[in-house]
PDB file of C-alpha atoms in Angstrom:
ATOM      1  CA  LEU A1380     117.948  75.275  90.985  1.00 48.00           C
ATOM      2  CA  ALA A1381     116.022  78.294  92.263  1.00 47.00           C
ATOM      3  CA  SER A1382     116.220  79.063  95.934  1.00 45.00           C
ATOM      4  CA  ALA A1383     113.151  80.142  97.853  1.00 45.00           C
ATOM      5  CA  ALA A1384     113.264  83.438  99.687  1.00 43.00           C
ATOM      6  CA  VAL A1385     113.435  82.996 103.423  1.00 42.00           C
ATOM      7  CA  VAL A1386     111.671  85.536 105.575  1.00 39.00           C
ATOM      8  CA  GLU A1387     113.357  85.830 108.912  1.00 44.00           C
ATOM      9  CA  THR A1388     111.774  87.218 112.034  1.00 43.00           C
ATOM     10  CA  PRO A1389     114.116  89.806 113.509  1.00 48.00           C
ATOM     11  CA  ALA A1390     115.644  88.802 116.814  1.00 48.00           C
ATOM     12  CA  PRO A1391     114.612  90.851 119.845  1.00 51.00           C
ATOM     13  CA  ARG A1392     116.767  93.934 120.051  1.00 60.00           C
ATOM     14  CA  ASP A1393     118.716  95.092 123.043  1.00 75.00           C
ATOM     15  CA  VAL A1394     117.709  98.758 122.990  1.00 86.00           C
ATOM     16  CA  SER A1395     115.558 100.784 125.340  1.00 92.00           C
ATOM     17  CA  ALA A1396     111.876 101.285 124.596  1.00 91.00           C
ATOM     18  CA  ASP A1397     112.503 105.030 124.288  1.00 93.00           C
ATOM     19  CA  ALA A1398     115.248 104.482 121.701  1.00 95.00           C
ATOM     20  CA  LEU A1399     113.028 102.050 119.806  1.00 95.00           C
ATOM     21  CA  ASP A1400     110.128 104.510 119.915  1.00 94.00           C
ATOM     22  CA  LEU A1401     112.353 107.247 118.489  1.00 96.00           C
ATOM     23  CA  GLU A1402     113.625 104.896 115.786  1.00 97.00           C
ATOM     24  CA  ALA A1403     110.059 103.986 114.832  1.00 96.00           C
ATOM     25  CA  PHE A1404     109.063 107.615 114.360  1.00 95.00           C
ATOM     26  CA  GLU A1405     112.248 108.398 112.446  1.00 97.00           C
ATOM     27  CA  CYS A1406     111.403 105.508 110.117  1.00 97.00           C
ATOM     28  CA  VAL A1407     107.883 106.907 109.630  1.00 96.00           C
ATOM     29  CA  GLN A1408     109.296 110.362 108.862  1.00 96.00           C
ATOM     30  CA  ALA A1409     111.731 108.844 106.359  1.00 97.00           C
ATOM     31  CA  ASP A1410     108.834 106.874 104.796  1.00 96.00           C
ATOM     32  CA  SER A1411     110.718 103.647 105.511  1.00 97.00           C
ATOM     33  CA  LEU A1412     107.655 101.576 106.272  1.00 97.00           C
ATOM     34  CA  GLU A1413     109.402  98.221 106.715  1.00 96.00           C
ATOM     35  CA  CYS A1414     111.731  99.804 109.277  1.00 97.00           C
ATOM     36  CA  ALA A1415     108.762 101.395 111.072  1.00 97.00           C
ATOM     37  CA  VAL A1416     106.839  98.095 111.124  1.00 97.00           C
ATOM     38  CA  ALA A1417     109.853  96.312 112.590  1.00 97.00           C
ATOM     39  CA  ALA A1418     110.291  98.925 115.329  1.00 97.00           C
ATOM     40  CA  PHE A1419     106.587  99.200 116.234  1.00 97.00           C
ATOM     41  CA  SER A1420     106.261  95.399 116.155  1.00 97.00           C
ATOM     42  CA  GLU A1421     109.139  95.101 118.598  1.00 97.00           C
ATOM     43  CA  LEU A1422     107.436  97.645 120.870  1.00 97.00           C
ATOM     44  CA  VAL A1423     104.232  95.569 120.756  1.00 97.00           C
ATOM     45  CA  ARG A1424     106.198  92.362 121.378  1.00 97.00           C
ATOM     46  CA  ARG A1425     107.660  93.955 124.504  1.00 96.00           C
ATOM     47  CA  ASP A1426     104.386  95.508 125.600  1.00 95.00           C
ATOM     48  CA  PRO A1427     101.211  94.077 124.024  1.00 96.00           C
ATOM     49  CA  GLY A1428      99.227  96.919 125.630  1.00 94.00           C
ATOM     50  CA  ASP A1429     101.063  99.663 123.718  1.00 95.00           C
ATOM     51  CA  ALA A1430      98.022 101.227 122.054  1.00 94.00           C
ATOM     52  CA  PHE A1431     100.010 103.821 120.167  1.00 94.00           C
ATOM     53  CA  ALA A1432     102.310 101.233 118.586  1.00 97.00           C
ATOM     54  CA  HIS A1433      99.213  99.247 117.545  1.00 97.00           C
ATOM     55  CA  MET A1434      97.680 102.433 116.135  1.00 97.00           C
ATOM     56  CA  TRP A1435     100.770 103.223 114.064  1.00 97.00           C
ATOM     57  CA  LEU A1436     100.936  99.637 112.803  1.00 98.00           C
ATOM     58  CA  GLY A1437      97.350 100.141 111.641  1.00 98.00           C
ATOM     59  CA  HIS A1438      98.160 103.365 109.798  1.00 97.00           C
ATOM     60  CA  ILE A1439     101.185 101.776 108.137  1.00 98.00           C
ATOM     61  CA  ALA A1440      99.152  98.715 107.113  1.00 97.00           C
ATOM     62  CA  VAL A1441      96.613 101.039 105.441  1.00 97.00           C
ATOM     63  CA  ARG A1442      99.429 102.687 103.489  1.00 96.00           C
ATOM     64  CA  GLN A1443     100.686  99.249 102.461  1.00 96.00           C
ATOM     65  CA  GLY A1444      97.201  98.218 101.352  1.00 95.00           C
ATOM     66  CA  ASP A1445      96.850  95.442 103.954  1.00 97.00           C
ATOM     67  CA  LEU A1446      93.405  96.236 105.350  1.00 97.00           C
ATOM     68  CA  ALA A1447      93.072  92.962 107.278  1.00 97.00           C
ATOM     69  CA  ARG A1448      96.270  93.725 109.188  1.00 97.00           C
ATOM     70  CA  ALA A1449      95.155  97.342 109.658  1.00 98.00           C
ATOM     71  CA  GLU A1450      91.819  96.231 111.096  1.00 98.00           C
ATOM     72  CA  HIS A1451      93.527  93.932 113.592  1.00 98.00           C
ATOM     73  CA  ALA A1452      95.987  96.636 114.672  1.00 98.00           C
ATOM     74  CA  PHE A1453      93.254  99.268 115.122  1.00 98.00           C
ATOM     75  CA  GLU A1454      91.138  96.773 117.100  1.00 97.00           C
ATOM     76  CA  ARG A1455      94.047  96.211 119.505  1.00 97.00           C
ATOM     77  CA  ALA A1456      94.628  99.963 119.768  1.00 96.00           C
ATOM     78  CA  VAL A1457      90.976 100.622 120.651  1.00 95.00           C
ATOM     79  CA  GLU A1458      91.062  97.834 123.244  1.00 94.00           C
ATOM     80  CA  THR A1459      94.163  99.175 124.979  1.00 93.00           C
ATOM     81  CA  VAL A1460      94.219 102.971 124.585  1.00 90.00           C
ATOM     82  CA  GLU A1461      92.415 103.940 127.774  1.00 84.00           C
ATOM     83  CA  ALA A1462      94.514 101.700 130.006  1.00 83.00           C
ATOM     84  CA  ARG A1463      97.536 103.990 129.561  1.00 72.00           C
ATOM     85  CA  MET A1464      95.837 107.250 130.428  1.00 71.00           C
ATOM     86  CA  GLU A1465      95.702 108.730 133.924  1.00 68.00           C
ATOM     87  CA  ARG A1466      92.114 108.259 135.041  1.00 72.00           C
ATOM     88  CA  SER A1467      92.123 110.724 137.930  1.00 80.00           C
ATOM     89  CA  ASP A1468      93.065 113.694 135.736  1.00 85.00           C
ATOM     90  CA  PRO A1469      90.068 115.161 133.828  1.00 88.00           C
ATOM     91  CA  ALA A1470      92.327 116.356 131.006  1.00 88.00           C
ATOM     92  CA  GLU A1471      93.774 112.850 130.600  1.00 85.00           C
ATOM     93  CA  GLN A1472      90.271 111.356 130.656  1.00 86.00           C
ATOM     94  CA  PHE A1473      89.258 113.716 127.867  1.00 90.00           C
ATOM     95  CA  ALA A1474      92.429 112.927 125.899  1.00 89.00           C
ATOM     96  CA  ALA A1475      91.819 109.174 126.270  1.00 88.00           C
ATOM     97  CA  LYS A1476      88.266 109.487 124.980  1.00 90.00           C
ATOM     98  CA  ALA A1477      89.395 111.667 122.080  1.00 93.00           C
ATOM     99  CA  LYS A1478      92.199 109.277 121.117  1.00 93.00           C
ATOM    100  CA  LYS A1479      89.864 106.284 121.370  1.00 94.00           C
ATOM    101  CA  ALA A1480      87.349 108.081 119.134  1.00 95.00           C
ATOM    102  CA  GLN A1481      90.085 108.867 116.595  1.00 95.00           C
ATOM    103  CA  ILE A1482      91.295 105.257 116.489  1.00 96.00           C
ATOM    104  CA  SER A1483      87.709 103.977 116.346  1.00 96.00           C
ATOM    105  CA  LEU A1484      87.104 106.184 113.303  1.00 97.00           C
ATOM    106  CA  SER A1485      90.184 104.739 111.594  1.00 96.00           C
ATOM    107  CA  LEU A1486      88.908 101.234 112.414  1.00 97.00           C
ATOM    108  CA  ARG A1487      85.465 102.055 111.000  1.00 97.00           C
ATOM    109  CA  ARG A1488      86.997 103.402 107.779  1.00 97.00           C
ATOM    110  CA  VAL A1489      89.121 100.283 107.346  1.00 97.00           C
ATOM    111  CA  ARG A1490      86.081  98.058 107.881  1.00 97.00           C
ATOM    112  CA  GLU A1491      84.121 100.098 105.327  1.00 96.00           C
ATOM    113  CA  ARG A1492      86.945  99.755 102.795  1.00 95.00           C
ATOM    114  CA  ARG A1493      87.140  96.017 103.412  1.00 95.00           C
ATOM    115  CA  ALA A1494      83.379  95.695 102.917  1.00 94.00           C
ATOM    116  CA  ILE A1495      83.566  97.614  99.641  1.00 92.00           C
ATOM    117  CA  GLY A1496      86.517  95.514  98.526  1.00 86.00           C
ATOM    118  CA  SER A1497      84.738  92.258  99.317  1.00 77.00           C
ATOM    119  CA  GLY A1498      81.745  93.445  97.290  1.00 68.00           C
ATOM    120  CA  GLY A1499      83.847  93.387  94.131  1.00 50.00           C
ATOM    121  CA  ARG A1500      84.315  97.153  93.914  1.00 46.00           C
ATOM    122  CA  ARG A1501      87.534  99.025  94.422  1.00 42.00           C
ATOM    123  CA  GLY A1502      88.013 100.751  97.772  1.00 41.00           C
ATOM    124  CA  GLY A1503      88.536 104.524  97.812  1.00 41.00           C
ATOM    125  CA  GLY A1504      91.641 106.324  96.581  1.00 41.00           C
ATOM    126  CA  GLY A1505      94.209 108.354  98.471  1.00 42.00           C
ATOM    127  CA  ASP A1506      92.110 108.992 101.601  1.00 43.00           C
ATOM    128  CA  GLU A1507      94.561 107.507 104.035  1.00 45.00           C
ATOM    129  CA  ASP A1508      94.129 107.628 107.769  1.00 46.00           C
ATOM    130  CA  SER A1509      97.674 108.697 108.582  1.00 46.00           C
ATOM    131  CA  PRO A1510      97.617 111.027 111.534  1.00 49.00           C
ATOM    132  CA  ALA A1511      99.071 114.491 111.043  1.00 41.00           C
ATOM    133  CA  GLU A1512     100.236 114.640 114.629  1.00 38.00           C
ATOM    134  CA  GLU A1513      99.962 112.673 117.824  1.00 37.00           C
ATOM    135  CA  ALA A1514      98.552 113.937 121.094  1.00 32.00           C
TER     136      ALA A1514
END
């Protein structure tokens, strides 16, 4: 008798958002994508407006080849990125626009890859949208 694999949703964790944020980035650095997804997902569960967690979930989904999930994550990031930036500071306004443009570009690339994939052709090779650094 074969047993079916059970996928469990991790229980909410009793750690600070800062500690969870650090854990998420350590997981990314260690290339432990499942760990990073769990940490960023918990950040989003706690704060659905966390644009940067959505953005990272999008980048990780691209690396995992899940373009539908990447598209959804980048859409949420674009929708929420400006809400976190200080609007009265011109430098913050500029940074918000730049970050939104960067995320929008990642979203456009994912949509292009999905369109190519749905047309029966293979989507591009190793041109991943993983950010080199975060502002």
